[in-house]
Amino acid sequence: MENVVAPLDANVWKIHVAVGDVVEIDDEIVILEALKMESPVYASTDGTVVKVAVKEGDKVTEDQILVVIE
């Protein structure tokens, strides 16, 4: 399993995946917002989303798990 983590402290602006979705490496899966700037987060591996650990509007901290891919 691969954990996709937040690269910075931010707000979750948009989530592009759900449990069961198949993703490929470098697919955009989450968009974070910090200081009025959007920061996309990409899949770090190919696989299936087994957990979405956040929801839109959540505040996240650096290295917090956003999505788990198996």
mmCIF file of C-alpha atoms in Angstrom, residues 5-45:
data_model
loop_
_atom_site.group_PDB
_atom_site.id
_atom_site.type_symbol
_atom_site.label_atom_id
_atom_site.label_comp_id
_atom_site.label_asym_id
_atom_site.label_seq_id
_atom_site.Cartn_x
_atom_site.Cartn_y
_atom_site.Cartn_z
ATOM 1 C CA VAL A 5 0.538 12.586 1.859
ATOM 2 C CA ALA A 6 0.110 16.347 1.950
ATOM 3 C CA PRO A 7 3.294 18.144 0.859
ATOM 4 C CA LEU A 8 2.391 21.214 2.953
ATOM 5 C CA ASP A 9 -0.083 22.601 5.488
ATOM 6 C CA ALA A 10 -3.193 23.513 3.487
ATOM 7 C CA ASN A 11 -6.937 23.146 2.993
ATOM 8 C CA VAL A 12 -8.373 20.333 0.884
ATOM 9 C CA TRP A 13 -10.040 22.174 -1.983
ATOM 10 C CA LYS A 14 -11.024 19.351 -4.357
ATOM 11 C CA ILE A 15 -10.847 15.547 -4.320
ATOM 12 C CA HIS A 16 -10.792 13.842 -7.718
ATOM 13 C CA VAL A 17 -10.914 10.189 -6.571
ATOM 14 C CA ALA A 18 -13.136 7.856 -4.567
ATOM 15 C CA VAL A 19 -12.611 4.424 -3.036
ATOM 16 C CA GLY A 20 -12.445 1.854 -5.832
ATOM 17 C CA ASP A 21 -11.098 4.236 -8.476
ATOM 18 C CA VAL A 22 -8.141 2.958 -10.500
ATOM 19 C CA VAL A 23 -5.333 5.514 -10.768
ATOM 20 C CA GLU A 24 -2.039 5.703 -12.614
ATOM 21 C CA ILE A 25 1.163 7.317 -11.453
ATOM 22 C CA ASP A 26 1.015 11.119 -11.832
ATOM 23 C CA ASP A 27 -2.815 11.254 -12.008
ATOM 24 C CA GLU A 28 -4.043 14.378 -10.199
ATOM 25 C CA ILE A 29 -5.980 13.066 -7.197
ATOM 26 C CA VAL A 30 -6.342 15.998 -4.782
ATOM 27 C CA ILE A 31 -6.012 19.769 -5.010
ATOM 28 C CA LEU A 32 -4.864 21.601 -1.901
ATOM 29 C CA GLU A 33 -5.211 25.349 -1.353
ATOM 30 C CA ALA A 34 -2.763 27.414 0.659
ATOM 31 C CA LEU A 35 -2.222 31.170 0.560
ATOM 32 C CA LYS A 36 -4.765 31.480 -2.279
ATOM 33 C CA MET A 37 -2.693 29.129 -4.458
ATOM 34 C CA GLU A 38 -3.811 25.725 -5.719
ATOM 35 C CA SER A 39 -1.376 22.877 -5.210
ATOM 36 C CA PRO A 40 -2.192 19.604 -6.996
ATOM 37 C CA VAL A 41 -1.243 16.284 -5.414
ATOM 38 C CA TYR A 42 -0.513 13.386 -7.762
ATOM 39 C CA ALA A 43 -0.725 9.610 -7.419
ATOM 40 C CA SER A 44 2.693 8.241 -6.501
ATOM 41 C CA THR A 45 1.977 4.768 -7.909
#
